[in-house]
Short mmCIF file of C-alpha atoms in Angstrom, two decimals:
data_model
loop_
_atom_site.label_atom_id
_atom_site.label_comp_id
_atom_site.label_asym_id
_atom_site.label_seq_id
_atom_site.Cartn_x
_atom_site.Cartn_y
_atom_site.Cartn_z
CA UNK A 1 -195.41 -74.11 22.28
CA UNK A 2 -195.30 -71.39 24.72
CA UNK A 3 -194.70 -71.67 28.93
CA UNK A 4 -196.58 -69.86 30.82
CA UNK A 5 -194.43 -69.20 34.04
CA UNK A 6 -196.28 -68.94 37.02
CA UNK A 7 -194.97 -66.03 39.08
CA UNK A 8 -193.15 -67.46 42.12
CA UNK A 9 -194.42 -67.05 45.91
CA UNK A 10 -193.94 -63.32 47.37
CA UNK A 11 -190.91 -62.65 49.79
CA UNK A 12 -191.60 -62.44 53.31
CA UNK A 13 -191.81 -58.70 53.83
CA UNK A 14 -189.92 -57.63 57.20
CA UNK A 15 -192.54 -56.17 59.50
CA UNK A 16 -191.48 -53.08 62.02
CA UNK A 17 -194.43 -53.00 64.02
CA UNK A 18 -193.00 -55.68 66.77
CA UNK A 19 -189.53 -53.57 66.40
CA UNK A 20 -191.51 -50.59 67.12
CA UNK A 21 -193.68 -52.07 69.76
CA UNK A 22 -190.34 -53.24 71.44
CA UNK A 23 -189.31 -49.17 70.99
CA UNK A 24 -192.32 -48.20 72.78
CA UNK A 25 -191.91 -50.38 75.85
CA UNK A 26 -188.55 -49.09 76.48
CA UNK A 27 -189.40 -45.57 75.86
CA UNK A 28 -191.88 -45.82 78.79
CA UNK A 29 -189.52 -47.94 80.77
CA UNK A 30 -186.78 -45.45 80.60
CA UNK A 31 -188.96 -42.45 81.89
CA UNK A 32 -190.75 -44.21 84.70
CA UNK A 33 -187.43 -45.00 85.35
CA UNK A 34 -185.52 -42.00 85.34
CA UNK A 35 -184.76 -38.96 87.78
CA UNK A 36 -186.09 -35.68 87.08
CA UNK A 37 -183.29 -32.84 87.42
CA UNK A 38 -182.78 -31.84 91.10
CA UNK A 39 -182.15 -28.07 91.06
CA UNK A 40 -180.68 -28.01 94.11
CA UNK A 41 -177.59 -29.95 92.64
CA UNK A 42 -177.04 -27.05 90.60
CA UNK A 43 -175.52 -24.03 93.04
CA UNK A 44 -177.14 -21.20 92.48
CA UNK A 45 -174.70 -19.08 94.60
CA UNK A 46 -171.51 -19.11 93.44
CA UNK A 47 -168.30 -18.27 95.63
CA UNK A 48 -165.52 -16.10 94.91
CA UNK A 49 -163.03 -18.73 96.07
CA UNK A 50 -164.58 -21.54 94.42
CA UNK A 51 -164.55 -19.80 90.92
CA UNK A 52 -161.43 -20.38 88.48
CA UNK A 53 -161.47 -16.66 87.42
CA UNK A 54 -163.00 -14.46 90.21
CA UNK A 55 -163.32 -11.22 87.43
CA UNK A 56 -165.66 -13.45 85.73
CA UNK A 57 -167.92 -13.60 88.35
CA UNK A 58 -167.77 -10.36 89.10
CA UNK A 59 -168.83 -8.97 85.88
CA UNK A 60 -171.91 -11.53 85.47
CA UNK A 61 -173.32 -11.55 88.84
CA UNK A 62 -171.27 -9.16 91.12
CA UNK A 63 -174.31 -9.30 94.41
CA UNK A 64 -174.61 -13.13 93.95
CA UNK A 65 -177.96 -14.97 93.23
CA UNK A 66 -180.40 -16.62 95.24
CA UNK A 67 -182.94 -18.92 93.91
CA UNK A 68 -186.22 -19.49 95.12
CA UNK A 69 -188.72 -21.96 94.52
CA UNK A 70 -192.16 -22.22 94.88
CA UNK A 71 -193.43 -25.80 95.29
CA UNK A 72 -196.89 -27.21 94.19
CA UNK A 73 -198.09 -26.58 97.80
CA UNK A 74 -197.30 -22.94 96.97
CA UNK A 75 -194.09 -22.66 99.93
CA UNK A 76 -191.22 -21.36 98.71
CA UNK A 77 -187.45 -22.82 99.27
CA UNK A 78 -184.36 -22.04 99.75
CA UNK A 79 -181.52 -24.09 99.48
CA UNK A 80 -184.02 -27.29 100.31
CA UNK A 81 -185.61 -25.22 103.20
CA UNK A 82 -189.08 -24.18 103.27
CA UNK A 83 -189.80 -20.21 104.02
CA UNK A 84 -193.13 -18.63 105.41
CA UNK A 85 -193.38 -14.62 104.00
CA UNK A 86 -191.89 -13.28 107.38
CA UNK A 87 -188.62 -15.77 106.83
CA UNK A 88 -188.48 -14.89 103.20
CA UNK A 89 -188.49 -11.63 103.76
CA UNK A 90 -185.68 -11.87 106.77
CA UNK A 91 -183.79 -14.07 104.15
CA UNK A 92 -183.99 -11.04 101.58
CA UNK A 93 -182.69 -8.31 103.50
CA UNK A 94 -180.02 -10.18 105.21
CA UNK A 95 -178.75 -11.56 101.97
CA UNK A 96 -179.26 -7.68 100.64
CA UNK A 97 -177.27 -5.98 103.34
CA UNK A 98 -174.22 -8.28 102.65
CA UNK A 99 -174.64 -7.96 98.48
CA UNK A 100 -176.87 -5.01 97.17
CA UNK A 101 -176.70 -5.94 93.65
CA UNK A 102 -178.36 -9.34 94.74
CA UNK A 103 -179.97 -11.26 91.83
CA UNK A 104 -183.59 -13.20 92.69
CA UNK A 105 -184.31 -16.06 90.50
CA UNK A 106 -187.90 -17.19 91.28
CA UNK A 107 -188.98 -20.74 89.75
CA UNK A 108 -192.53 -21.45 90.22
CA UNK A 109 -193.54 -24.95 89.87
CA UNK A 110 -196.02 -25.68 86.73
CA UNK A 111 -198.54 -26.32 89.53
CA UNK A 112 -197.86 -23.48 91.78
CA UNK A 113 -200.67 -21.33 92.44
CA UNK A 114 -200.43 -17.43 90.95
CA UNK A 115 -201.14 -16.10 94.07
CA UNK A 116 -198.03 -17.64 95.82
CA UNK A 117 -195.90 -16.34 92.57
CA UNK A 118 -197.03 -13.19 93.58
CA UNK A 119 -196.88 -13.07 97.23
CA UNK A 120 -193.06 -13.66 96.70
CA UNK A 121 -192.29 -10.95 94.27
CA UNK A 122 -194.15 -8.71 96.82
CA UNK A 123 -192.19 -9.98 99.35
CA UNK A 124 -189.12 -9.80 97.64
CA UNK A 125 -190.03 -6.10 96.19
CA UNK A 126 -191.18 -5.13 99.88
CA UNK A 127 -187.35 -6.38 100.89
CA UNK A 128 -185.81 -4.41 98.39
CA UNK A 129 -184.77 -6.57 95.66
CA UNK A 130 -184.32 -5.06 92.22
CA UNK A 131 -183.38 -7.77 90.52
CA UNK A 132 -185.81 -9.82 90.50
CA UNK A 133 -186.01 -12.33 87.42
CA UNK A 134 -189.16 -15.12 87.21
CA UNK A 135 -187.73 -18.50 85.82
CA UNK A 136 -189.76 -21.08 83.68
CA UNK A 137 -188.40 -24.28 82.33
CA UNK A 138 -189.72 -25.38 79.23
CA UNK A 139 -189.07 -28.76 77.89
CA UNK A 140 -186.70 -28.68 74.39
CA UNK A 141 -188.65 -29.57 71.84
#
Protein backbone atom coordinates (compact mmCIF):
# COMPACT_ATOMS: atom_id res chain seq x y z
CA UNK A 1 0.00 0.00 0.00
CA UNK A 2 1.39 3.27 -0.85
CA UNK A 3 0.98 6.92 1.31
CA UNK A 4 0.38 9.59 -0.39
CA UNK A 5 1.91 12.51 1.74
CA UNK A 6 0.18 15.57 1.52
CA UNK A 7 2.67 18.42 1.16
CA UNK A 8 2.67 20.40 4.42
CA UNK A 9 1.34 24.17 4.77
CA UNK A 10 3.80 26.90 3.11
CA UNK A 11 6.14 28.98 5.49
CA UNK A 12 5.17 32.36 6.23
CA UNK A 13 7.27 34.33 3.77
CA UNK A 14 8.83 37.58 5.51
CA UNK A 15 7.38 40.58 3.74
CA UNK A 16 9.71 43.95 3.27
CA UNK A 17 7.18 46.18 2.10
CA UNK A 18 6.16 47.46 5.85
CA UNK A 19 10.18 47.51 6.48
CA UNK A 20 10.41 49.57 3.49
CA UNK A 21 7.41 51.68 4.11
CA UNK A 22 8.95 52.33 7.66
CA UNK A 23 12.35 53.38 5.39
CA UNK A 24 10.37 55.77 3.50
CA UNK A 25 8.82 57.67 6.39
CA UNK A 26 12.10 58.32 7.88
CA UNK A 27 13.75 59.24 4.74
CA UNK A 28 11.22 62.13 4.44
CA UNK A 29 11.38 62.81 8.11
CA UNK A 30 15.05 63.28 8.10
CA UNK A 31 15.05 65.90 5.18
CA UNK A 32 12.13 68.01 6.29
CA UNK A 33 14.07 67.87 9.18
CA UNK A 34 17.41 68.79 8.35
CA UNK A 35 19.49 72.10 7.71
CA UNK A 36 20.64 72.91 4.38
CA UNK A 37 24.49 73.98 4.36
CA UNK A 38 24.91 77.66 5.40
CA UNK A 39 27.76 79.02 3.24
CA UNK A 40 28.42 81.64 5.27
CA UNK A 41 29.81 79.15 7.99
CA UNK A 42 32.37 78.36 5.61
CA UNK A 43 35.02 81.57 5.46
CA UNK A 44 35.65 82.37 2.30
CA UNK A 45 38.50 84.82 3.22
CA UNK A 46 41.10 83.35 4.82
CA UNK A 47 43.71 85.27 7.12
CA UNK A 48 47.31 85.11 7.14
CA UNK A 49 47.38 84.82 10.92
CA UNK A 50 44.71 82.42 11.22
CA UNK A 51 46.38 79.90 8.74
CA UNK A 52 48.80 77.06 10.20
CA UNK A 53 51.27 77.54 7.26
CA UNK A 54 51.02 81.14 5.86
CA UNK A 55 53.26 79.92 2.41
CA UNK A 56 50.35 77.79 1.79
CA UNK A 57 48.11 80.41 1.46
CA UNK A 58 50.13 82.34 -0.36
CA UNK A 59 50.71 80.08 -3.18
CA UNK A 60 46.82 79.09 -3.56
CA UNK A 61 45.19 82.34 -3.17
CA UNK A 62 47.88 85.09 -2.62
CA UNK A 63 44.93 88.41 -3.22
CA UNK A 64 42.38 86.54 -0.99
CA UNK A 65 38.79 85.59 -2.15
CA UNK A 66 35.57 87.08 -1.82
CA UNK A 67 32.42 85.30 -2.37
CA UNK A 68 29.36 86.59 -3.61
CA UNK A 69 26.00 85.39 -3.75
CA UNK A 70 23.16 86.05 -5.62
CA UNK A 71 19.88 85.19 -3.85
CA UNK A 72 16.54 84.07 -5.50
CA UNK A 73 15.42 87.76 -5.33
CA UNK A 74 18.44 88.32 -7.60
CA UNK A 75 20.59 90.72 -4.63
CA UNK A 76 23.79 89.76 -4.16
CA UNK A 77 25.66 89.22 -0.58
CA UNK A 78 28.44 89.58 1.04
CA UNK A 79 29.36 88.17 4.13
CA UNK A 80 25.32 88.00 5.02
CA UNK A 81 24.93 91.64 3.70
CA UNK A 82 22.92 92.55 0.82
CA UNK A 83 24.74 94.87 -2.04
CA UNK A 84 22.96 97.18 -4.69
CA UNK A 85 25.50 97.49 -8.09
CA UNK A 86 26.93 100.91 -6.77
CA UNK A 87 27.95 99.02 -3.22
CA UNK A 88 29.20 96.04 -5.10
CA UNK A 89 31.14 97.82 -7.10
CA UNK A 90 32.64 100.12 -4.02
CA UNK A 91 33.14 96.64 -2.32
CA UNK A 92 35.30 95.50 -5.47
CA UNK A 93 37.69 98.15 -5.76
CA UNK A 94 38.28 98.64 -2.16
CA UNK A 95 38.91 94.99 -1.65
CA UNK A 96 41.16 95.35 -5.10
CA UNK A 97 43.31 98.23 -3.96
CA UNK A 98 44.31 96.31 -0.74
CA UNK A 99 44.86 92.69 -2.79
CA UNK A 100 45.22 92.94 -6.69
CA UNK A 101 45.34 89.34 -7.29
CA UNK A 102 41.77 89.21 -5.63
CA UNK A 103 39.81 86.01 -6.45
CA UNK A 104 35.69 86.49 -7.11
CA UNK A 105 33.72 83.47 -6.46
CA UNK A 106 30.14 84.19 -7.67
CA UNK A 107 27.34 81.55 -6.53
CA UNK A 108 24.11 82.15 -8.13
CA UNK A 109 21.21 80.59 -6.54
CA UNK A 110 19.36 77.76 -8.80
CA UNK A 111 16.59 80.37 -8.90
CA UNK A 112 18.52 83.46 -9.55
CA UNK A 113 17.62 85.25 -12.53
CA UNK A 114 20.48 85.38 -15.57
CA UNK A 115 20.26 88.84 -15.75
CA UNK A 116 21.39 89.44 -12.08
CA UNK A 117 24.35 86.72 -12.83
CA UNK A 118 25.30 89.01 -15.30
CA UNK A 119 24.89 92.37 -13.91
CA UNK A 120 27.53 91.17 -11.28
CA UNK A 121 30.21 89.91 -13.54
CA UNK A 122 29.77 93.35 -15.28
CA UNK A 123 30.06 94.92 -12.22
CA UNK A 124 32.80 93.04 -11.04
CA UNK A 125 34.66 93.28 -14.66
CA UNK A 126 33.78 97.17 -14.66
CA UNK A 127 35.76 97.11 -11.00
CA UNK A 128 38.57 95.41 -12.30
CA UNK A 129 38.46 91.94 -11.21
CA UNK A 130 40.31 89.34 -13.25
CA UNK A 131 39.60 86.61 -11.46
CA UNK A 132 36.47 86.10 -11.62
CA UNK A 133 35.25 82.33 -11.21
CA UNK A 134 31.13 81.45 -11.40
CA UNK A 135 30.33 78.69 -8.74
CA UNK A 136 27.52 75.98 -9.09
CA UNK A 137 26.77 73.32 -6.58
CA UNK A 138 25.58 70.24 -7.83
CA UNK A 139 24.18 67.62 -5.65
CA UNK A 140 26.61 64.16 -5.52
CA UNK A 141 24.97 61.73 -7.12
Amino acid sequence: MTLLKRPGPPKALISLVPMIDVMLILLVFFMVTSTYLNLDMIPAVAQADDLADPSESASDTPGGTLLIRIGADGVPTSQGRGHDLQSLETLFSDRLRTSPQLRVLVLPSGAADMQALVSVMDTATRSGVTNLRIVRLEAAE
